[in-house]
Coordinates of C-alpha atoms and ligand atoms in Angstrom, one line a residue:
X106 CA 85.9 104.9 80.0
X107 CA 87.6 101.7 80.7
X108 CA 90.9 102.6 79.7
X109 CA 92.9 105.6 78.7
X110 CA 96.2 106.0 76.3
X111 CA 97.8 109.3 76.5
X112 CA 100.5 109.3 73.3
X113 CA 102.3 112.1 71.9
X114 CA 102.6 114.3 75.0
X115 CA 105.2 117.4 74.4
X116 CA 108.4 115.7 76.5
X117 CA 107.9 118.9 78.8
X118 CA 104.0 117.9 79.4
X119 CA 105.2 114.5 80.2
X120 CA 108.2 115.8 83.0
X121 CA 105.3 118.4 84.5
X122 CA 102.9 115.5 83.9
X123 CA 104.9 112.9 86.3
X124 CA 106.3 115.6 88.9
X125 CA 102.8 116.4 89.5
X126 CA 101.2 112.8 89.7
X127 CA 104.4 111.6 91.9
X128 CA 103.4 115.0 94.2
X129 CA 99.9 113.7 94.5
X130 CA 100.5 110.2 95.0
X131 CA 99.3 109.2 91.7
X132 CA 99.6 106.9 88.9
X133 CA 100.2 109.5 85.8
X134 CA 96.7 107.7 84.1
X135 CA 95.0 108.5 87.3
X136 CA 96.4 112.3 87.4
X137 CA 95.4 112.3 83.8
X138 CA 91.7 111.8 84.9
X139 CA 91.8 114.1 87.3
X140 CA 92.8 116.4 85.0
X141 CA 90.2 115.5 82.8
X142 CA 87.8 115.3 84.8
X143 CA 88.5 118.8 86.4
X144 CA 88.3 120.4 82.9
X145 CA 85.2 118.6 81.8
X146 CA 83.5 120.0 85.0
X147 CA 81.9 117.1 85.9
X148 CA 79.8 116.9 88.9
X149 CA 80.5 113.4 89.3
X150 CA 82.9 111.4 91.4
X151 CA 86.2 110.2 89.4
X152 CA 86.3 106.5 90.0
X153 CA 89.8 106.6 90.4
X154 CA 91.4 104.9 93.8
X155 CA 94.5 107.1 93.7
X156 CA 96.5 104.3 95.8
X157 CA 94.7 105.7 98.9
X158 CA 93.5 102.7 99.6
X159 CA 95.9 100.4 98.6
X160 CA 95.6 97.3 101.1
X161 CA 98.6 97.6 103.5
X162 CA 99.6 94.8 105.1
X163 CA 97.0 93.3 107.8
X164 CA 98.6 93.5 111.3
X165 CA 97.8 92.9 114.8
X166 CA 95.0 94.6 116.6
X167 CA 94.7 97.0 112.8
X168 CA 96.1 100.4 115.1
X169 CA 96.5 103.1 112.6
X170 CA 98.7 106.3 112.8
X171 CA 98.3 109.5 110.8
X172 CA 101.8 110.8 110.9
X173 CA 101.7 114.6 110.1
X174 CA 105.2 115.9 108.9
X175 CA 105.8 119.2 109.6
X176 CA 108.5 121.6 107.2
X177 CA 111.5 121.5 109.6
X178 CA 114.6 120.1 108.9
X179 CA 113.9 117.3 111.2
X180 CA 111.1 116.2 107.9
X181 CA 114.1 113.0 106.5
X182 CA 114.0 111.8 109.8
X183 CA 110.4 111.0 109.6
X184 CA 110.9 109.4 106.5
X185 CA 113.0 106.7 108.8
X186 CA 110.0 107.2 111.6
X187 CA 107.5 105.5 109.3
X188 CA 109.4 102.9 108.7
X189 CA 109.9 102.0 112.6
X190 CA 106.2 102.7 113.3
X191 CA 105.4 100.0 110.4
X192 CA 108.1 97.9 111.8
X193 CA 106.0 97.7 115.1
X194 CA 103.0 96.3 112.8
X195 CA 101.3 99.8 112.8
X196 CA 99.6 101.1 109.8
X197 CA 100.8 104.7 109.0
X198 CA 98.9 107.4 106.8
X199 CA 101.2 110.6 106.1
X200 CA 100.1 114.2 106.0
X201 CA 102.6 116.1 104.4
X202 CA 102.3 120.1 105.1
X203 CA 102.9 122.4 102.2
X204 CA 106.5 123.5 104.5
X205 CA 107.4 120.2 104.6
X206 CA 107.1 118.9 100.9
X207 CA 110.0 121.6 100.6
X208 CA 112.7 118.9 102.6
X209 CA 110.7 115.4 101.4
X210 CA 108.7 114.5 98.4
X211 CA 105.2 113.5 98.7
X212 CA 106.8 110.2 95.9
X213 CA 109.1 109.0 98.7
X214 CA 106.9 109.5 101.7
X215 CA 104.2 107.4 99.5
X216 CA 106.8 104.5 98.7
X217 CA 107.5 104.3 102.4
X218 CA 104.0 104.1 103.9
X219 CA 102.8 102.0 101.0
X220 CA 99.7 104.5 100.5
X221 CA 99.4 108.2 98.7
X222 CA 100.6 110.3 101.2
X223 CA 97.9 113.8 101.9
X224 CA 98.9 117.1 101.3
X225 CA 96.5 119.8 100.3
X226 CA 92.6 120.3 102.2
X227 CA 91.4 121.5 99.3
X228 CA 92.3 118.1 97.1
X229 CA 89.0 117.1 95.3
X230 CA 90.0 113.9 95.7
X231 CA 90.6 113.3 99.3
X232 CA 88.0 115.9 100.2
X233 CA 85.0 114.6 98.2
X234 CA 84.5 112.2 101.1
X235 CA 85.7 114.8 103.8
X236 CA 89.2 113.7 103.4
X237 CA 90.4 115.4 106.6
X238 CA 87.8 114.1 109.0
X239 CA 88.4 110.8 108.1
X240 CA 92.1 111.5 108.6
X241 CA 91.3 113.5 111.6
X242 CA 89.6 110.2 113.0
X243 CA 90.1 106.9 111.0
X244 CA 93.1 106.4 112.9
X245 CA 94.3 105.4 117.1
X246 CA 97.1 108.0 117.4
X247 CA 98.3 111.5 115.5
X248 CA 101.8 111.8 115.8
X249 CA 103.1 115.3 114.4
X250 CA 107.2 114.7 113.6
X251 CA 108.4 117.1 113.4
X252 CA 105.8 119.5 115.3
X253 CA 107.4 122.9 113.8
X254 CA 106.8 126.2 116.4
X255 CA 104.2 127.1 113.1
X256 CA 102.4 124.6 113.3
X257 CA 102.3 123.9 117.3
X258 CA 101.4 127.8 117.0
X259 CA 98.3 126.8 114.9
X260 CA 97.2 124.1 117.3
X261 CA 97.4 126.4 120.4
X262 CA 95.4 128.8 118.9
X263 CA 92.6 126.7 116.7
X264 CA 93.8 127.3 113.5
X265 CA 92.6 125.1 110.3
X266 CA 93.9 126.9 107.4
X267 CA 95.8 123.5 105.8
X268 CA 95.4 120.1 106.1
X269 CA 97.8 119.0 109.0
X270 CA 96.1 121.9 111.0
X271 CA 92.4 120.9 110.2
X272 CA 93.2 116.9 111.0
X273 CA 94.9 118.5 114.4
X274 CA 91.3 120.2 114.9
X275 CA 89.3 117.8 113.8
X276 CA 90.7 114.9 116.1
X277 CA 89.6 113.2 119.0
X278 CA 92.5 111.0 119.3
X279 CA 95.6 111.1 121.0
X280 CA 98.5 113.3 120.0
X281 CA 101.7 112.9 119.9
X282 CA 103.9 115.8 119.5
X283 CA 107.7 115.9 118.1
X284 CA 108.9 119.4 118.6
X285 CA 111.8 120.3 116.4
X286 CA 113.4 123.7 115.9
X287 CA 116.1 126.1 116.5
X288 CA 116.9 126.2 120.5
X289 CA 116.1 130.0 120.6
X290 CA 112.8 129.5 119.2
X291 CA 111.8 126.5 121.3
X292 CA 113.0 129.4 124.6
X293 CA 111.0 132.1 122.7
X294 CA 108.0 133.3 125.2
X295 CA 105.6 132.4 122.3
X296 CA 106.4 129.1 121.9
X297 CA 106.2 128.3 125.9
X298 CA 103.1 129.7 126.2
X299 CA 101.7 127.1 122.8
X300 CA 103.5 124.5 124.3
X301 CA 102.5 125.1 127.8
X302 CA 98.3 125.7 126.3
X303 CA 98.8 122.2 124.2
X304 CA 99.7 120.4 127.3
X305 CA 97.3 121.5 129.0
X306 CA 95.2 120.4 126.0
X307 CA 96.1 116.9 126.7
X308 CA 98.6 116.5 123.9
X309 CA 101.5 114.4 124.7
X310 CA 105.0 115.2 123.9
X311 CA 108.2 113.3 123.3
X312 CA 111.6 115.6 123.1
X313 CA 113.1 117.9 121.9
X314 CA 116.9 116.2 122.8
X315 CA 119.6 118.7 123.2
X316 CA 122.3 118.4 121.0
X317 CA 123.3 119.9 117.4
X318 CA 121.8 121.8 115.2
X319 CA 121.4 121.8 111.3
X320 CA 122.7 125.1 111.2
X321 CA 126.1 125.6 111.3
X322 CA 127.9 126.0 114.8
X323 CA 124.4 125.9 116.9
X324 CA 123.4 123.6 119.6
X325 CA 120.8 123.1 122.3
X326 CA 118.0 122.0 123.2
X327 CA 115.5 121.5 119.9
X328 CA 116.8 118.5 118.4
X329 CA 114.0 116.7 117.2
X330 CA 114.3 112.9 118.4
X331 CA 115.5 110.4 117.0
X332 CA 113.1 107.8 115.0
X333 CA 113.4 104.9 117.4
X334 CA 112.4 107.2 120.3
X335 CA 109.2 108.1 118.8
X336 CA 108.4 104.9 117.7
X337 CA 108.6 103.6 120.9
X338 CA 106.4 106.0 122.8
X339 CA 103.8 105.3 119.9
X340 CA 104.0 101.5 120.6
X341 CA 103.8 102.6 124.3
X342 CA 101.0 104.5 123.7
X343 CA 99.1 101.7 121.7
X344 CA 99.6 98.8 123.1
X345 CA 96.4 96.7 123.7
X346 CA 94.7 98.0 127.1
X347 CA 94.6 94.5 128.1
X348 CA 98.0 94.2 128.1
X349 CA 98.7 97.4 129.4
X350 CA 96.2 96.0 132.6
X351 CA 98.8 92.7 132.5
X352 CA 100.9 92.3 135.6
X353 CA 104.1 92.9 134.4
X354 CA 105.9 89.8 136.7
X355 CA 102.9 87.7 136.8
X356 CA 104.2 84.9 134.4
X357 CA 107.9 86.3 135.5
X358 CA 110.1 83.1 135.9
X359 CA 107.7 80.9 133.8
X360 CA 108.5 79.4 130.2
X361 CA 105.7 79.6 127.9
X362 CA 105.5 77.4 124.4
X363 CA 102.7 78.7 122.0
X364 CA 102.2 77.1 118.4
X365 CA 100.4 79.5 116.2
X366 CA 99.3 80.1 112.4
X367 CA 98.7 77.5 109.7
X368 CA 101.2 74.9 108.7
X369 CA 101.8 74.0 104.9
X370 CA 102.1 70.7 103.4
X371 CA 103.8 69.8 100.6
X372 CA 102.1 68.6 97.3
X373 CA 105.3 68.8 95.7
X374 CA 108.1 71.8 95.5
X375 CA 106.3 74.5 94.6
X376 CA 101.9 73.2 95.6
X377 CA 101.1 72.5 99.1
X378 CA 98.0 72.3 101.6
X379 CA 97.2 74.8 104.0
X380 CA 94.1 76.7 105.4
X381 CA 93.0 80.4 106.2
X382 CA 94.6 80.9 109.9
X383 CA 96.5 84.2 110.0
X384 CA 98.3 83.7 113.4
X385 CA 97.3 86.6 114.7
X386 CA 95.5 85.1 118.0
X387 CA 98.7 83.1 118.7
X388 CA 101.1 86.2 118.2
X389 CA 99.1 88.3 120.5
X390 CA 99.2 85.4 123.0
X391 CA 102.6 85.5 122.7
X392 CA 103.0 89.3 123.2
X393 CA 101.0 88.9 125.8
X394 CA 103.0 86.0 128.2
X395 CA 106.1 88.0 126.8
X396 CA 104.6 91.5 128.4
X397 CA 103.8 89.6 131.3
X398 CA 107.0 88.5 132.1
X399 CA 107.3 84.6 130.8
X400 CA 110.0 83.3 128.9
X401 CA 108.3 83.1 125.6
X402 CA 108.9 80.8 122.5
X403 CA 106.8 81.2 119.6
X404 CA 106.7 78.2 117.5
X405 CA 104.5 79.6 113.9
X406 CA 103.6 78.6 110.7
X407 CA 103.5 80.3 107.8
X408 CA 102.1 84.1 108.2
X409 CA 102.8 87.5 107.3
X410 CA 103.6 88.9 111.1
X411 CA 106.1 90.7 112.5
X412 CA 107.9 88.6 115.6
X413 CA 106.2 90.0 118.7
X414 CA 108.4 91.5 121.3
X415 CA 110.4 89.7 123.3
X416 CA 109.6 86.5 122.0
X417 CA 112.0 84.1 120.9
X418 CA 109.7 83.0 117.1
X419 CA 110.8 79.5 115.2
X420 CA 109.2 79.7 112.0
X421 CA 108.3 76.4 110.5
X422 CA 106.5 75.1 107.2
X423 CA 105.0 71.4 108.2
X424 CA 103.0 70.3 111.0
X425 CA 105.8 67.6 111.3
X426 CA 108.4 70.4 111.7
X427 CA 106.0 72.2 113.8
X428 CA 106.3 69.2 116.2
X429 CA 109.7 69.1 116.2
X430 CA 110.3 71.9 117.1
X431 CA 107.8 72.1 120.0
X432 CA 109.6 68.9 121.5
X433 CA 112.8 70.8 121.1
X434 CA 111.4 73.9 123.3
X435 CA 110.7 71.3 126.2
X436 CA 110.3 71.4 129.0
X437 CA 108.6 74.4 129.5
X438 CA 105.4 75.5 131.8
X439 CA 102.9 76.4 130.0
X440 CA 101.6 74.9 126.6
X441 CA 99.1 76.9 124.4
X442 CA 98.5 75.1 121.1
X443 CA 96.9 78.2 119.3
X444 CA 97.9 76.8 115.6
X445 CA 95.7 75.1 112.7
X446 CA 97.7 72.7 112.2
X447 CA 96.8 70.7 109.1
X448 CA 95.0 67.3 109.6
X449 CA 96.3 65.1 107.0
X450 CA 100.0 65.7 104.6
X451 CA 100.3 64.0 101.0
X452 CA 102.3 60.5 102.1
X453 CA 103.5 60.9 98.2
X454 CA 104.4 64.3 97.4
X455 CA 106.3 64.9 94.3
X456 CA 110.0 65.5 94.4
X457 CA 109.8 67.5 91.5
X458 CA 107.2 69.6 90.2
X459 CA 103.9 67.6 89.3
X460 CA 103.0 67.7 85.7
X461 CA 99.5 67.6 84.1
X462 CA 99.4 64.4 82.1
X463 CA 97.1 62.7 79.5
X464 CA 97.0 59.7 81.4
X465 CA 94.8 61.4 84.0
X466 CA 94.3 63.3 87.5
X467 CA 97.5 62.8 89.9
X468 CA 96.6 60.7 93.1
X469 CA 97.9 62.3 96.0
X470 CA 97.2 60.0 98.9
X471 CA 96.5 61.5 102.5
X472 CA 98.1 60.3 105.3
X473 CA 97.4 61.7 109.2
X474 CA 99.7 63.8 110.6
X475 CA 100.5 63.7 114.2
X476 CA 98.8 65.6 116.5
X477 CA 101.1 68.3 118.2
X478 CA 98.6 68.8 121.3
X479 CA 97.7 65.6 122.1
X480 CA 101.1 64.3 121.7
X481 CA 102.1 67.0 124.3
X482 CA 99.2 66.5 126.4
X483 CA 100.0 62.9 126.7
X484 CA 103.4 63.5 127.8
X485 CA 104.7 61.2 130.7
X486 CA 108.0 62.7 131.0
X487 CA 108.6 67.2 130.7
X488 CA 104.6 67.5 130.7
X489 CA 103.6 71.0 130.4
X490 CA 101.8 71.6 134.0
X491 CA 99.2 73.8 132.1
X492 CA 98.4 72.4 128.2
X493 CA 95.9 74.4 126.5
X494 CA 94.5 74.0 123.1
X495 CA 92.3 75.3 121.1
X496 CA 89.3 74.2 119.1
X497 CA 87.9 76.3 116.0
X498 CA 84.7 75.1 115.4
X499 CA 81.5 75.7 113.0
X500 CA 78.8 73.9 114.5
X501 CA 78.1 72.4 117.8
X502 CA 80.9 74.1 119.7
X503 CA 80.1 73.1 123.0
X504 CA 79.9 69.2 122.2
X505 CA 83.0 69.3 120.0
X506 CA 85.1 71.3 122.6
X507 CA 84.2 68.9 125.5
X508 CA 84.9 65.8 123.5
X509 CA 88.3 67.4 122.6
X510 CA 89.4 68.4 125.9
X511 CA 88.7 64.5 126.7
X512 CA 90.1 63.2 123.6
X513 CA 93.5 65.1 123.5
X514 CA 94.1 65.6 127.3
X515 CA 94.9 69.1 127.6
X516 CA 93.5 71.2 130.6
X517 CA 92.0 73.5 128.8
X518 CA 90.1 74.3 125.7
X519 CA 89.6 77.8 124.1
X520 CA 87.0 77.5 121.8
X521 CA 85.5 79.4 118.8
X522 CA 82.9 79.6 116.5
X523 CA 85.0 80.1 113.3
X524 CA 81.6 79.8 110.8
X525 CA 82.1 82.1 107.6
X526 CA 79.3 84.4 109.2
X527 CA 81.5 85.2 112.3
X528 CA 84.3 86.6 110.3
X529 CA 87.0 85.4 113.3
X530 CA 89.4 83.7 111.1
X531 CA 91.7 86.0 109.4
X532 CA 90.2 88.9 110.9
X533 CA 90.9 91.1 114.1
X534 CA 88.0 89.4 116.9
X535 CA 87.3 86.5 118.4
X536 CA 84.5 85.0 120.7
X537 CA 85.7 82.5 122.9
X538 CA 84.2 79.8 125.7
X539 CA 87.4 78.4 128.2
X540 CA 86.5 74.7 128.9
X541 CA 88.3 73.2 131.3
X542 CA 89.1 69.8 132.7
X543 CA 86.8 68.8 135.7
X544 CA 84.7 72.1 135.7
X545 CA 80.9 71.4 134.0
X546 CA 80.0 74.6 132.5
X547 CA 82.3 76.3 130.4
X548 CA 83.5 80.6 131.2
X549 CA 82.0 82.4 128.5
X550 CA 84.1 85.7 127.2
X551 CA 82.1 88.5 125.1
X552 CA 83.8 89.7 122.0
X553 CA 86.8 91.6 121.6
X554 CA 89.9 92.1 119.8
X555 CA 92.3 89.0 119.6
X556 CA 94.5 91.4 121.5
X557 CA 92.1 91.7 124.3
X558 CA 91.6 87.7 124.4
X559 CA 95.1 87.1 124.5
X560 CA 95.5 89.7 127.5
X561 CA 92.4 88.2 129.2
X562 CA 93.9 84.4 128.7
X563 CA 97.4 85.1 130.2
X564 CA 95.6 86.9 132.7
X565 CA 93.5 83.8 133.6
X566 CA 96.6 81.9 133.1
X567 CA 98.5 83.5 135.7
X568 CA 95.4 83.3 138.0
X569 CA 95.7 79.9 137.8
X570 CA 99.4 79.5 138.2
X571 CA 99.4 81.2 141.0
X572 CA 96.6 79.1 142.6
X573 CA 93.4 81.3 142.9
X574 CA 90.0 78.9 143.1
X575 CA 88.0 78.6 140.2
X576 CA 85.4 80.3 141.9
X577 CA 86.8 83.7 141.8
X578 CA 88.3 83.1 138.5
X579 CA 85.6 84.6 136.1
Ligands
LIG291 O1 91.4 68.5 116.2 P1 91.5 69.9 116.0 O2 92.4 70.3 114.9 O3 90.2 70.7 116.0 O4 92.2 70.4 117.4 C1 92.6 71.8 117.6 C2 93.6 71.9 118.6 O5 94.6 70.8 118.4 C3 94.4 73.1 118.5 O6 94.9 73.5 119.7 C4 95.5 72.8 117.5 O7 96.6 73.6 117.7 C5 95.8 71.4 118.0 N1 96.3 70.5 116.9 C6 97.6 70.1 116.9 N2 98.1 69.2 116.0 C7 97.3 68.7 115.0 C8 95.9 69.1 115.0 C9 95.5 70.0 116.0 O8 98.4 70.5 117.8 N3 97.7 67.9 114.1

């Protein structure tokens, strides 16, 4: 059935109709087939996608969280929690428990995370494909806010009665556990001797503050914390190893310039050139020189990232304005020229819209546009000591990097093998080759994450800042 009208519904039918498809995350057509479907008996799958799998937003390194929310009063605060976990460019999953659908609505914790939010193990929609494994495990961290005595009582003891409780089973991922309750029941013998078996687990913990309660005239310590706090263990907890491996002060002192992403060129106000880079090696360079202590300017083109920590982020439309801006942030150290920075801008771009015309095609006339890297490299005066660019390649990418590192004068050369078939641009790995001035045979990385090559190359970077022979380098 391709489509499905549903008219004259009893004004009740429709209320009970909506309340129910908002609680499941669902369109109203799609609770309709469910419905449907349920009645008909049918042994077949709905082809419905509920939402679940509407595309969030593609970020760095793709860490996932499944945030269970436990029924506490403490639930609205993790309503702000998702927010400042996607904030950090995290992709968040909910799990709502029954308890907790009684302080938040499954609707709003949807809206928030940009996906259907999970409530019940027994959904035939989730669970067809073993919803709660692939909850349990299709994620980096499970943070439980707020972790209610209940259900921390549950995880001591191996209990997998609901859905939040079978994920919690079910895992082999971290947890992260918010505690929230009344002070006298975070003292209560029973809930030291959960907590106390759920550390020894290996479940991590952040809180409970001390402070006041919900209820009237009560304070102590059970306070669940606040948002901000969890959302910065969680970043803690998933930042790149490679970065976590970083020397904190080994760039310390040093100002680091890094273009990154594509640039657009006007066709005329509303049309312009550009190509498929996402930024996303660049921005984890970035993070990287910023987590390792360097001053850190990010100079990007268009792209859908957050700014990285700590990094001071122009954001620019033209290669022209890229350049500008880059000669702006001189002098500085280090030069890494990580964006794809169109070749050629329309010399006559339309000031107003183009129209289509009888008379025939437009003729939009290419001209070069400068070249950022080279124009750096080639510096006399406020020279980068270290200029390193990068070289995307499809074929022949040992020729082409060589020839570049010649023909724009940087010192170093990261090159890829950006072919369709590798899948590296726009998505989350890269295999790169370092070729550097006066040294014959190129260092050869394996693949990882972006994440990882960034960590690796500010690593290398601050090898050779600080003067260790090539040798020893690798
Ligand atoms: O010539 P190609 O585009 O392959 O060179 C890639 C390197 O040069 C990258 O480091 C890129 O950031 C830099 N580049 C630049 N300005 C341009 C073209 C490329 O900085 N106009």
């Amino acid at each position: 059935m391709a489509s499905l009208t549903v008219r004259r519904l009893d004004d009740e039918i429709k209320v009970a109709l909506k309340l129910r498809a908002a609680k499941n995350g669902r369109s109203v057509e799609d609770e309709v087939r469910v419905i449907l479907r349920d009645a008909a008996g049918s042994a077949e799958p709905a082809t419905i996608d509920p939402g679940a799998e509407r595309p969030q937003p593609r970020v760095e390194g793709g860490r996932r969280v499944t945030l269970i929310i436990g029924g506490g009063i403490a639930a609205y605060k993790a309503l702000d929690l998702i927010r400042r976990i996607k904030e950090r460019g995290f992709y968040v999953r909910v799990v709502l428990t029954q308890a907790a659908t009684h302080f938040v609505t499954a609707l709003t914790v949807s809206a928030l995370a940009d996906e259907r939010c999970y409530t019940d193990l027994f959904d035939s929609q989730s669970e067809f494909d073993a919803g709660h494994i692939r909850l349990a495990r299709d994620c980096d961290l499970i943070v439980v806010a707020p972790a209610t005595a209940d259900l921390m009582a549950k995880m001591a003891h191996g209990l997998a009665d609901d859905l939040a409780s079978a994920v919690l089973l079910a895992t082999d991922k971290p947890i992260l556990l918010a505690p929230a309750m009344n002070p006298l029941m975070w003292r209560n013998a029973a809930t030291r001797r959960n907590v106390a078996q759920l550390l020894h687990d290996g479940v991590l913990t952040v809180g409970p503050n001390a402070g006041e309660m919900a209820e009237a005239n009560e304070a102590g310590l059970g306070r669940m914390s606040e948002p901000l706090e969890i959302a910065a263990k969680v970043e803690a907890m998933l930042r790149p190893k490679q970065l976590q491996n970083l020397q904190p002060q080994s760039l310390n002192g040093l100002r680091v310039l890094i273009t990154a992403g594509p640039t657009h060129e006007p066709i005329d106000p509303v049309r312009y050139i550009a190509n498929r880079s996402s930024g996303k090696q660049g921005y984890a360079i970035a993070a990287a020189a910023a987590a390792a202590g360097a001053e850190t300017v990010l100079v990007s083109g268009p792209v859908n990232l957050p700014d990285p920590k700590g990094v001071r982020v122009m954001r620019v439309e033209s290669a022209r304005d890229m350049l500008s801006r880059v000669e702006q942030s001189l002098p500085a150290d280090i030069a890494i020229f990580a964006a794809a920075v169109a070749d050629w801008r329309v010399s006559n771009a339309g000031e107003q819209k183009i129209k289509k015309s009888a008379s025939g095609l437009p003729q939009l006339d290419l001209v070069e546009n400068p070249d950022i890297l080279a124009t750096i490299a080639k510096r006399t005066h406020d020279r980068p000591k270290l200029v390193i660019g990068f070289a995307a390649e499809t074929e022949h990418v040992a020729q082409n990097a060589t020839a570049k590192l010649a023909r724009k004068g940087s010192d170093w050369i990261v090159a890829n093998d950006v072919s369709p078939a590798t899948g590296i641009m726009g998505g989350d790995s890269n295999t790169v080759q370092i070729f550097m001035k006066d040294h014959t045979a190129p260092e050869t990385w394996p693949a990882m994450s972006k994440d990882d090559v960034a960590g690796r190359l500010i690593a290398r970077i601050a090898q050779a800042v600080h003067g260790v022979p090539p040798k020893s380098m690798s």
